[in-house]
């Protein structure tokens, strides 16, 4: 197949742009020359002036959770508790007997008057239907009385918080480990539910130019879900899978090392958490506030055991102390993981002390960040991290220090939409307001590298993905215009036209009208 009459952005400095691209047997065959036109009957695709880029790789997705969230009550954008309750009330009638009412997306910091949700408020609109509503950052869970009754008082676990009222009763809000423990014990989706939702989610993701993801739902059984989709032929994109660090012994016993799998689905890395989040005010801070989920010493142990099993570690760290502890742990264990060529990463790296920024590059720890979080979180960050935001979402500073930046969405916290993320990285605003900390803006090329080249490197795929070079897998996206020809403000209007994975159109095959 030859894609011609457009602009091909290879993301490789040796030949950044080409007029055409030849594809043979699932791989890039090269630019178009004598060789390719001499083929018996190449299929020519007229790009009509459109732009071809390497397919987008979302470096941080909770894929089955995101796919399921497409079908749940969504509370994003609610401005009052009552508005949230109205949405829940509308959905409550549709819940089949015996099923849960599931929802997500609330953030009490967005509500005025300021208030925290309660089980009593929820009971009024749900009655006896058990309801579990996850906060937008996934670190708090809002339950009604019917839901709480399922736990029979068994709510408290280490590393978590059960909010209680003045009578000492649970208010209905659980945080951190308590929220996750409840969800995993009582509200866990079945594999069938996840497969069904993810099958549809695949189609939605590729329609947005996604050709690969680094999934974070290993704890939920995502590997089983993706394997079932793979078997039935509906795994449309490539997956680099996390597994929970607590399962490192099982992986080691089986001999499953990083990279095990095939071209589409591979086991990647261990996932761990240092702290909570900005929105729940549980990020672990140098000022002493926040929640510690994993200590520095515990992370060292996780890294060592991961290295023995041949698995790198990706660790969630939001607060400045959580990030420092994580960096300290990677530094203390560097002989172990560096010798094996493992590629560790800190997920989010949201707030960094000035003296820690340069340590990512110095150690060789990647910063797996989410460009769209900066403009989405700006109001909360200005409030909760007042006078500290110089080191918040500091993508430019990280890049200038030599750190490897990989961009993701953290879907369903943000939408799984890489182009929106790229625009957020370049513009640092998603509304009419001026950019937030404009000194941290990235160029379009830098934002694209973080969404194509660098995620492929993290998955050890740098010699076969992330660029449009001869011999590389033909994973690409066709955009309606060449974004490099546009003013930054115009970038959000660019549309994904078509997506190809391994030489096969997975979204909107050519020709295009
Ligand atoms: Zn996440």
Coordinates of C-alpha atoms and ligand atoms in Angstrom, one line a residue:
X1 CA 0.0 0.0 0.0
X2 CA 1.2 3.5 -0.8
X3 CA -0.1 6.5 1.1
X4 CA 0.6 9.5 -1.2
X5 CA -0.1 13.1 -1.9
X6 CA 0.1 14.3 1.7
X7 CA 2.6 15.1 4.4
X8 CA 4.1 12.3 6.4
X9 CA 5.7 13.3 9.7
X10 CA 8.1 10.5 10.6
X11 CA 9.1 11.9 14.1
X12 CA 12.7 10.9 13.1
X13 CA 15.3 13.7 12.8
X14 CA 17.0 12.0 9.8
X15 CA 14.0 12.5 7.5
X16 CA 11.3 14.4 9.4
X17 CA 8.9 14.8 6.5
X18 CA 8.0 12.8 3.4
X19 CA 5.4 13.1 0.7
X20 CA 4.5 9.4 0.7
X21 CA 4.8 6.2 2.7
X22 CA 4.9 2.6 1.5
X23 CA 3.6 -0.2 3.7
X24 CA 4.1 -3.9 3.1
X25 CA 3.1 -6.8 5.3
X26 CA 2.2 -4.7 8.3
X27 CA 5.4 -2.7 8.3
X28 CA 6.7 0.5 6.9
X29 CA 8.5 -0.3 3.6
X30 CA 10.0 3.1 3.1
X31 CA 9.5 6.2 1.2
X32 CA 8.2 5.7 -2.3
X33 CA 10.9 4.9 -4.9
X34 CA 11.6 2.7 -7.8
X35 CA 11.4 -0.3 -5.6
X36 CA 7.8 0.2 -4.4
X37 CA 6.2 1.5 -7.6
X38 CA 7.6 -1.6 -9.3
X39 CA 5.4 -3.8 -7.1
X40 CA 2.8 -5.7 -9.1
X41 CA -0.2 -3.7 -8.0
X42 CA 0.3 -1.5 -5.0
X43 CA -2.9 -0.1 -3.5
X44 CA -2.6 3.7 -3.7
X45 CA -4.3 5.8 -1.0
X46 CA -4.7 9.5 -1.9
X47 CA -4.1 11.4 1.3
X48 CA -5.5 14.5 -0.3
X49 CA -3.1 16.8 1.6
X50 CA -3.8 15.2 4.9
X51 CA -1.1 14.5 7.5
X52 CA 0.2 11.1 8.7
X53 CA 1.8 10.7 12.1
X54 CA 2.9 7.7 14.1
X55 CA -0.1 6.3 16.0
X56 CA -0.7 7.8 19.5
X57 CA 0.4 5.8 22.5
X58 CA -1.5 6.7 25.7
X59 CA 1.1 6.0 28.5
X60 CA -1.4 5.8 31.4
X61 CA -4.9 4.4 30.9
X62 CA -7.2 2.3 33.1
X63 CA -8.7 0.8 29.9
X64 CA -11.4 -1.5 31.2
X65 CA -12.3 1.0 33.9
X66 CA -12.5 3.7 31.3
X67 CA -14.6 1.5 29.0
X68 CA -17.0 0.7 31.8
X69 CA -17.2 4.4 32.8
X70 CA -18.6 5.1 29.4
X71 CA -21.8 3.4 30.7
X72 CA -22.0 4.9 34.2
X73 CA -23.5 7.9 35.8
X74 CA -21.1 10.7 35.1
X75 CA -20.8 13.5 37.7
X76 CA -18.1 15.6 36.1
X77 CA -18.9 19.2 35.8
X78 CA -21.5 19.3 38.5
X79 CA -21.4 22.6 40.4
X80 CA -23.5 21.7 43.4
X81 CA -24.3 18.6 45.4
X82 CA -27.9 18.9 44.3
X83 CA -26.9 18.8 40.6
X84 CA -24.9 15.6 41.3
X85 CA -27.9 14.1 43.1
X86 CA -30.2 15.0 40.2
X87 CA -28.0 13.0 37.8
X88 CA -27.9 10.1 40.2
X89 CA -31.7 10.2 40.6
X90 CA -32.2 10.0 36.8
X91 CA -30.0 6.9 36.6
X92 CA -31.4 5.1 39.6
X93 CA -34.5 4.1 37.8
X94 CA -32.6 2.1 35.2
X95 CA -30.7 -0.2 37.5
X96 CA -31.7 -3.8 37.1
X97 CA -32.7 -5.6 40.3
X98 CA -29.7 -7.0 42.2
X99 CA -27.3 -4.7 40.3
X100 CA -25.2 -1.8 41.6
X101 CA -25.7 1.8 40.6
X102 CA -22.2 2.8 39.6
X103 CA -21.0 6.2 38.9
X104 CA -17.9 8.4 38.9
X105 CA -16.5 11.9 38.4
X106 CA -17.6 13.9 41.4
X107 CA -15.2 16.4 43.0
X108 CA -16.6 18.0 46.1
X109 CA -14.0 20.8 45.7
X110 CA -16.0 21.9 42.6
X111 CA -19.3 22.3 44.6
X112 CA -20.6 25.5 46.0
X113 CA -21.6 26.0 48.7
X114 CA -18.7 23.9 49.8
X115 CA -19.9 20.6 51.2
X116 CA -18.9 16.9 51.5
X117 CA -21.2 14.2 50.2
X118 CA -23.1 11.9 52.6
X119 CA -24.9 8.6 52.6
X120 CA -28.1 10.4 53.7
X121 CA -28.1 12.7 50.7
X122 CA -27.6 9.7 48.4
X123 CA -30.3 7.6 50.1
X124 CA -32.9 10.2 49.3
X125 CA -32.4 9.6 45.5
X126 CA -31.4 5.9 45.4
X127 CA -33.6 4.3 48.0
X128 CA -32.6 0.6 48.5
X129 CA -30.5 0.4 45.3
X130 CA -26.8 0.0 46.4
X131 CA -24.9 2.9 45.0
X132 CA -21.1 3.5 44.7
X133 CA -19.9 6.7 43.2
X134 CA -16.1 7.1 42.6
X135 CA -14.6 10.5 42.9
X136 CA -13.0 12.0 39.9
X137 CA -9.5 11.2 41.1
X138 CA -10.5 7.6 42.1
X139 CA -9.2 8.1 45.6
X140 CA -12.6 8.6 47.4
X141 CA -15.7 6.5 47.2
X142 CA -19.2 7.8 48.0
X143 CA -21.7 5.2 49.2
X144 CA -25.3 5.1 50.3
X145 CA -26.7 3.1 53.2
X146 CA -27.6 0.1 51.1
X147 CA -24.0 -0.1 49.9
X148 CA -22.5 0.3 53.3
X149 CA -24.8 -2.4 54.7
X150 CA -22.9 -4.9 52.3
X151 CA -19.7 -4.4 54.3
X152 CA -21.4 -5.1 57.6
X153 CA -19.1 -2.6 59.4
X154 CA -15.9 -4.0 57.8
X155 CA -14.7 -0.8 56.3
X156 CA -11.3 0.1 57.8
X157 CA -8.1 -1.1 56.2
X158 CA -4.5 0.2 56.6
X159 CA -3.6 3.2 54.4
X160 CA -7.2 4.3 54.2
X161 CA -9.7 6.7 55.8
X162 CA -13.3 6.1 56.8
X163 CA -14.9 9.5 57.2
X164 CA -17.1 9.6 60.3
X165 CA -19.8 12.1 61.5
X166 CA -20.1 13.5 65.0
X167 CA -21.9 10.3 66.2
X168 CA -18.9 8.3 65.0
X169 CA -20.9 6.6 62.1
X170 CA -19.4 6.4 58.6
X171 CA -20.6 9.4 56.6
X172 CA -20.6 7.4 53.4
X173 CA -17.2 8.6 52.1
X174 CA -14.2 6.2 52.1
X175 CA -10.7 7.3 51.0
X176 CA -7.6 5.7 49.6
X177 CA -7.2 2.0 50.5
X178 CA -10.6 1.9 52.3
X179 CA -12.3 3.1 49.0
X180 CA -10.4 0.6 46.9
X181 CA -10.9 -2.3 49.4
X182 CA -14.7 -1.7 49.4
X183 CA -14.8 -1.4 45.6
X184 CA -12.7 -4.5 45.1
X185 CA -14.7 -6.5 47.7
X186 CA -18.2 -5.4 46.8
X187 CA -18.5 -3.5 43.6
X188 CA -16.0 -5.3 41.4
X189 CA -17.1 -5.6 37.7
X190 CA -17.2 -9.2 36.3
X191 CA -14.8 -10.2 33.5
X192 CA -17.8 -10.4 31.2
X193 CA -18.8 -6.8 31.9
X194 CA -15.2 -5.7 31.3
X195 CA -14.9 -7.6 28.1
X196 CA -18.2 -6.2 26.8
X197 CA -17.3 -2.7 27.6
X198 CA -13.7 -2.9 26.4
X199 CA -14.8 -4.3 23.1
X200 CA -16.7 -1.1 22.5
X201 CA -14.0 1.0 24.1
X202 CA -11.4 -0.4 21.6
X203 CA -13.5 1.1 18.7
X204 CA -13.8 4.5 20.5
X205 CA -10.0 4.6 21.3
X206 CA -8.9 3.9 17.8
X207 CA -11.3 6.5 16.5
X208 CA -9.1 9.0 18.5
X209 CA -5.9 7.8 16.9
X210 CA -4.8 5.5 19.7
X211 CA -2.7 2.6 18.4
X212 CA -1.1 1.6 21.8
X213 CA -1.8 2.0 25.5
X214 CA 0.1 1.3 28.7
X215 CA -2.7 -0.1 30.8
X216 CA -2.9 0.3 34.6
X217 CA -5.8 -2.1 35.3
X218 CA -3.7 -5.2 35.9
X219 CA -5.0 -5.4 39.4
X220 CA -8.5 -5.7 38.0
X221 CA -7.6 -8.6 35.7
X222 CA -7.1 -6.5 32.5
X223 CA -4.6 -9.1 31.2
X224 CA -7.5 -11.7 31.1
X225 CA -9.8 -9.1 29.5
X226 CA -7.3 -8.2 26.8
X227 CA -6.5 -11.9 26.2
X228 CA -10.2 -12.7 25.6
X229 CA -10.5 -9.7 23.2
X230 CA -7.3 -10.9 21.5
X231 CA -8.7 -14.4 21.1
X232 CA -11.9 -13.1 19.4
X233 CA -10.0 -10.7 17.2
X234 CA -11.2 -7.5 18.8
X235 CA -8.0 -6.3 20.4
X236 CA -7.5 -3.4 18.0
X237 CA -4.4 -1.8 19.6
X238 CA -1.2 -2.7 21.4
X239 CA -1.2 -3.1 25.1
X240 CA 1.8 -2.8 27.6
X241 CA 0.3 -4.3 30.7
X242 CA 0.9 -3.5 34.4
X243 CA 0.6 -6.1 37.1
X244 CA 0.2 -5.2 40.8
X245 CA 3.5 -5.3 42.7
X246 CA 1.9 -7.7 45.2
X247 CA 1.8 -10.3 42.5
X248 CA 5.6 -10.2 41.8
X249 CA 6.1 -13.6 43.4
X250 CA 3.5 -15.2 41.2
X251 CA 5.1 -13.7 38.1
X252 CA 8.5 -14.8 39.2
X253 CA 7.3 -18.3 39.9
X254 CA 5.8 -18.5 36.4
X255 CA 8.8 -17.0 34.8
X256 CA 6.8 -14.1 33.3
X257 CA 9.3 -11.3 32.7
X258 CA 8.7 -7.9 31.2
X259 CA 8.1 -8.2 27.5
X260 CA 6.3 -11.6 27.7
X261 CA 3.6 -11.8 25.1
X262 CA 3.2 -11.0 21.4
X263 CA 3.1 -8.0 19.1
X264 CA -0.3 -6.9 20.5
X265 CA -0.4 -7.8 24.2
X266 CA 2.6 -7.9 26.5
X267 CA 3.3 -8.0 30.2
X268 CA 5.2 -4.8 31.0
X269 CA 5.8 -3.7 34.5
X270 CA 4.8 -3.7 38.2
X271 CA 2.5 -0.9 39.5
X272 CA 2.8 0.6 43.0
X273 CA 1.4 3.7 44.8
X274 CA 3.3 6.1 47.0
X275 CA 0.5 8.4 48.0
X276 CA -3.0 9.8 47.3
X277 CA -4.0 12.7 45.1
X278 CA -4.4 16.5 44.9
X279 CA -8.2 16.4 44.8
X280 CA -8.6 14.2 47.9
X281 CA -5.8 16.2 49.6
X282 CA -4.1 13.0 50.3
X283 CA -0.9 13.7 48.2
X284 CA 2.1 13.2 50.5
X285 CA 3.8 16.6 51.0
X286 CA 7.0 17.8 52.4
X287 CA 4.9 19.9 54.8
X288 CA 3.9 16.6 56.5
X289 CA 0.4 16.4 55.2
X290 CA -1.1 13.6 53.1
X291 CA -1.3 9.8 53.2
X292 CA 1.6 7.4 52.8
X293 CA 0.6 4.3 50.9
X294 CA 4.1 2.9 50.3
X295 CA 7.2 4.0 52.3
X296 CA 10.6 4.7 50.7
X297 CA 12.0 1.5 52.2
X298 CA 9.0 -0.6 51.0
X299 CA 9.4 0.8 47.5
X300 CA 13.1 -0.2 47.5
X301 CA 12.0 -3.7 48.3
X302 CA 9.4 -3.7 45.6
X303 CA 12.1 -2.5 43.1
X304 CA 14.5 -5.2 44.1
X305 CA 12.0 -8.0 43.9
X306 CA 10.8 -6.6 40.6
X307 CA 14.3 -6.6 39.2
X308 CA 14.9 -10.2 40.4
X309 CA 11.7 -11.1 38.4
X310 CA 12.8 -9.0 35.4
X311 CA 10.1 -6.4 35.8
X312 CA 10.5 -2.6 36.1
X313 CA 8.4 -0.6 38.4
X314 CA 6.0 2.2 37.6
X315 CA 5.1 4.1 40.8
X316 CA 2.3 6.6 41.3
X317 CA 3.6 9.7 43.1
X318 CA 1.8 13.0 43.3
X319 CA 3.0 15.1 46.3
X320 CA 6.5 16.5 46.6
X321 CA 7.5 14.1 49.4
X322 CA 6.0 11.1 47.6
X323 CA 8.2 12.0 44.6
X324 CA 11.3 12.5 46.6
X325 CA 10.8 9.2 48.4
X326 CA 10.3 7.4 45.1
X327 CA 13.4 9.0 43.6
X328 CA 15.4 8.1 46.7
X329 CA 14.2 4.5 46.4
X330 CA 15.2 4.3 42.7
X331 CA 18.6 5.9 43.6
X332 CA 19.3 3.5 46.4
X333 CA 18.6 0.5 44.1
X334 CA 20.1 1.8 40.9
X335 CA 22.8 -0.8 40.7
X336 CA 20.2 -3.5 40.6
X337 CA 17.8 -2.2 38.0
X338 CA 20.2 -0.3 35.8
X339 CA 22.4 -3.3 35.3
X340 CA 19.4 -5.2 33.9
X341 CA 18.4 -2.3 31.6
X342 CA 15.0 -2.0 33.2
X343 CA 13.1 1.2 32.4
X344 CA 11.3 2.5 35.6
X345 CA 8.9 5.4 35.7
X346 CA 7.2 7.7 38.1
X347 CA 3.5 8.1 37.3
X348 CA 2.1 11.7 37.5
X349 CA 5.2 13.4 39.1
X350 CA 2.7 16.2 39.8
X351 CA 4.5 18.3 42.4
X352 CA 8.3 18.4 42.5
X353 CA 10.6 20.3 44.8
X354 CA 13.0 22.3 42.7
X355 CA 16.0 20.2 43.7
X356 CA 14.3 17.0 42.7
X357 CA 13.5 17.9 39.1
X358 CA 16.9 17.1 37.7
X359 CA 17.0 13.7 39.4
X360 CA 14.7 12.0 36.9
X361 CA 17.3 12.5 34.1
X362 CA 20.3 11.9 36.4
X363 CA 18.9 8.5 37.4
X364 CA 17.2 7.5 34.2
X365 CA 13.7 7.4 35.7
X366 CA 11.0 8.4 33.2
X367 CA 8.3 11.0 34.1
X368 CA 5.0 9.5 33.0
X369 CA 2.8 12.5 33.0
X370 CA -0.6 13.7 31.8
X371 CA -0.5 16.9 29.9
X372 CA -4.3 17.4 30.3
X373 CA -4.1 17.3 34.1
X374 CA -2.3 20.7 34.2
X375 CA -5.2 22.9 32.8
X376 CA -7.8 20.6 34.4
X377 CA -6.3 20.8 37.9
X378 CA -5.2 24.4 37.8
X379 CA -7.9 25.7 40.2
X380 CA -7.4 23.0 42.8
X381 CA -3.6 23.3 42.5
X382 CA -3.8 27.0 43.1
X383 CA -5.9 26.4 46.1
X384 CA -4.3 23.3 47.8
X385 CA -0.7 24.0 46.6
X386 CA -0.7 27.7 46.9
X387 CA 2.8 29.2 46.4
X388 CA 4.1 25.8 45.4
X389 CA 2.9 25.6 41.9
X390 CA 6.2 26.5 40.3
X391 CA 7.1 22.9 40.6
X392 CA 3.7 21.6 39.7
X393 CA 3.1 19.8 36.3
X394 CA 6.5 21.1 35.5
X395 CA 6.8 19.5 32.1
X396 CA 9.1 22.1 30.5
X397 CA 11.5 22.0 33.5
X398 CA 11.6 18.2 33.4
X399 CA 12.3 18.2 29.7
X400 CA 15.0 20.9 29.9
X401 CA 16.6 18.8 32.6
X402 CA 16.9 15.9 30.2
X403 CA 14.1 13.8 31.6
X404 CA 12.2 11.4 29.4
X405 CA 8.5 12.5 29.3
X406 CA 5.8 10.1 28.4
X407 CA 2.3 11.5 28.0
X408 CA -0.9 9.7 29.0
X409 CA -4.5 10.6 29.8
X410 CA -5.1 8.7 33.1
X411 CA -8.5 7.8 31.5
X412 CA -11.1 7.7 32.9
X413 CA -9.9 10.7 35.0
X414 CA -9.5 12.6 31.8
X415 CA -10.9 11.4 28.5
X416 CA -8.9 8.9 26.5
X417 CA -8.1 11.5 23.8
X418 CA -4.4 11.9 23.0
X419 CA -4.9 14.9 20.7
X420 CA -6.6 16.8 23.5
X421 CA -3.7 15.9 25.7
X422 CA -1.2 17.1 23.1
X423 CA -3.1 20.4 22.8
X424 CA -3.1 20.8 26.6
X425 CA 0.7 20.3 26.7
X426 CA 1.2 23.0 24.1
X427 CA -1.5 25.5 25.3
X428 CA -1.6 24.9 29.1
X429 CA -5.3 25.9 29.0
X430 CA -8.5 24.2 28.0
X431 CA -10.9 27.2 28.3
X432 CA -10.9 30.9 27.6
X433 CA -8.4 31.7 30.3
X434 CA -4.7 32.4 29.6
X435 CA -2.3 29.6 29.9
X436 CA -1.6 28.3 33.5
X437 CA 2.2 28.7 34.2
X438 CA 2.9 29.4 30.5
X439 CA 6.7 28.9 31.2
X440 CA 5.9 25.2 31.3
X441 CA 4.4 25.0 27.8
X442 CA 5.8 22.5 25.3
X443 CA 6.2 22.7 21.6
X444 CA 4.0 20.6 19.4
X445 CA 7.0 18.4 18.5
X446 CA 7.9 17.9 22.1
X447 CA 4.3 17.0 23.0
X448 CA 4.1 14.6 20.1
X449 CA 7.4 12.9 21.0
X450 CA 6.0 12.3 24.5
X451 CA 2.9 10.7 22.9
X452 CA 4.6 8.5 20.2
X453 CA 8.4 8.0 20.5
X454 CA 8.9 8.0 24.3
X455 CA 6.1 5.6 25.2
X456 CA 7.4 3.1 22.6
X457 CA 10.8 3.4 24.3
X458 CA 9.3 2.6 27.7
X459 CA 7.8 -0.5 26.2
X460 CA 11.2 -1.5 24.8
X461 CA 9.8 -1.0 21.3
X462 CA 12.0 1.9 20.2
X463 CA 13.3 -0.2 17.2
X464 CA 9.8 -1.0 15.9
X465 CA 7.3 1.6 17.0
X466 CA 6.8 5.3 17.6
X467 CA 8.3 6.5 14.3
X468 CA 7.5 6.0 10.7
X469 CA 10.7 4.5 9.6
X470 CA 11.4 1.5 7.2
X471 CA 11.0 -1.7 9.1
X472 CA 8.8 -0.2 11.8
X473 CA 5.3 -1.5 12.5
X474 CA 2.8 0.4 10.4
X475 CA 0.9 2.0 13.3
X476 CA -0.2 5.4 12.2
X477 CA -2.9 8.1 12.4
X478 CA -4.2 10.3 9.6
X479 CA -5.1 13.9 10.6
X480 CA -7.2 16.2 8.5
X481 CA -4.5 18.8 8.4
X482 CA -0.8 19.2 9.1
X483 CA -0.7 20.5 12.7
X484 CA 2.8 21.9 12.1
X485 CA 1.4 24.4 9.7
X486 CA -1.1 25.8 12.3
X487 CA -1.0 28.4 15.0
X488 CA -1.0 26.9 18.4
X489 CA -4.6 28.2 19.1
X490 CA -5.9 26.3 16.1
X491 CA -4.6 22.9 17.2
X492 CA -7.7 21.8 19.1
X493 CA -9.7 21.9 15.8
X494 CA -7.6 19.2 14.2
X495 CA -9.5 16.0 13.6
X496 CA -8.5 12.3 13.4
X497 CA -9.5 10.9 10.1
X498 CA -8.3 7.3 10.2
X499 CA -6.1 5.0 12.2
X500 CA -3.9 2.0 11.2
X501 CA -2.4 -0.7 13.3
X502 CA 0.1 -3.1 11.8
X503 CA -0.8 -2.1 8.3
X504 CA -4.6 -2.7 8.8
X505 CA -7.1 0.1 9.0
X506 CA -8.8 -0.1 12.4
X507 CA -10.7 3.1 12.0
X508 CA -12.3 4.6 8.9
X509 CA -10.5 2.9 6.0
X510 CA -9.5 5.0 3.0
X511 CA -10.8 6.4 0.6
X512 CA -12.1 9.5 2.4
X513 CA -14.5 11.9 0.8
Ligands
LIG1 ZN1 -4.0 6.2 36.9

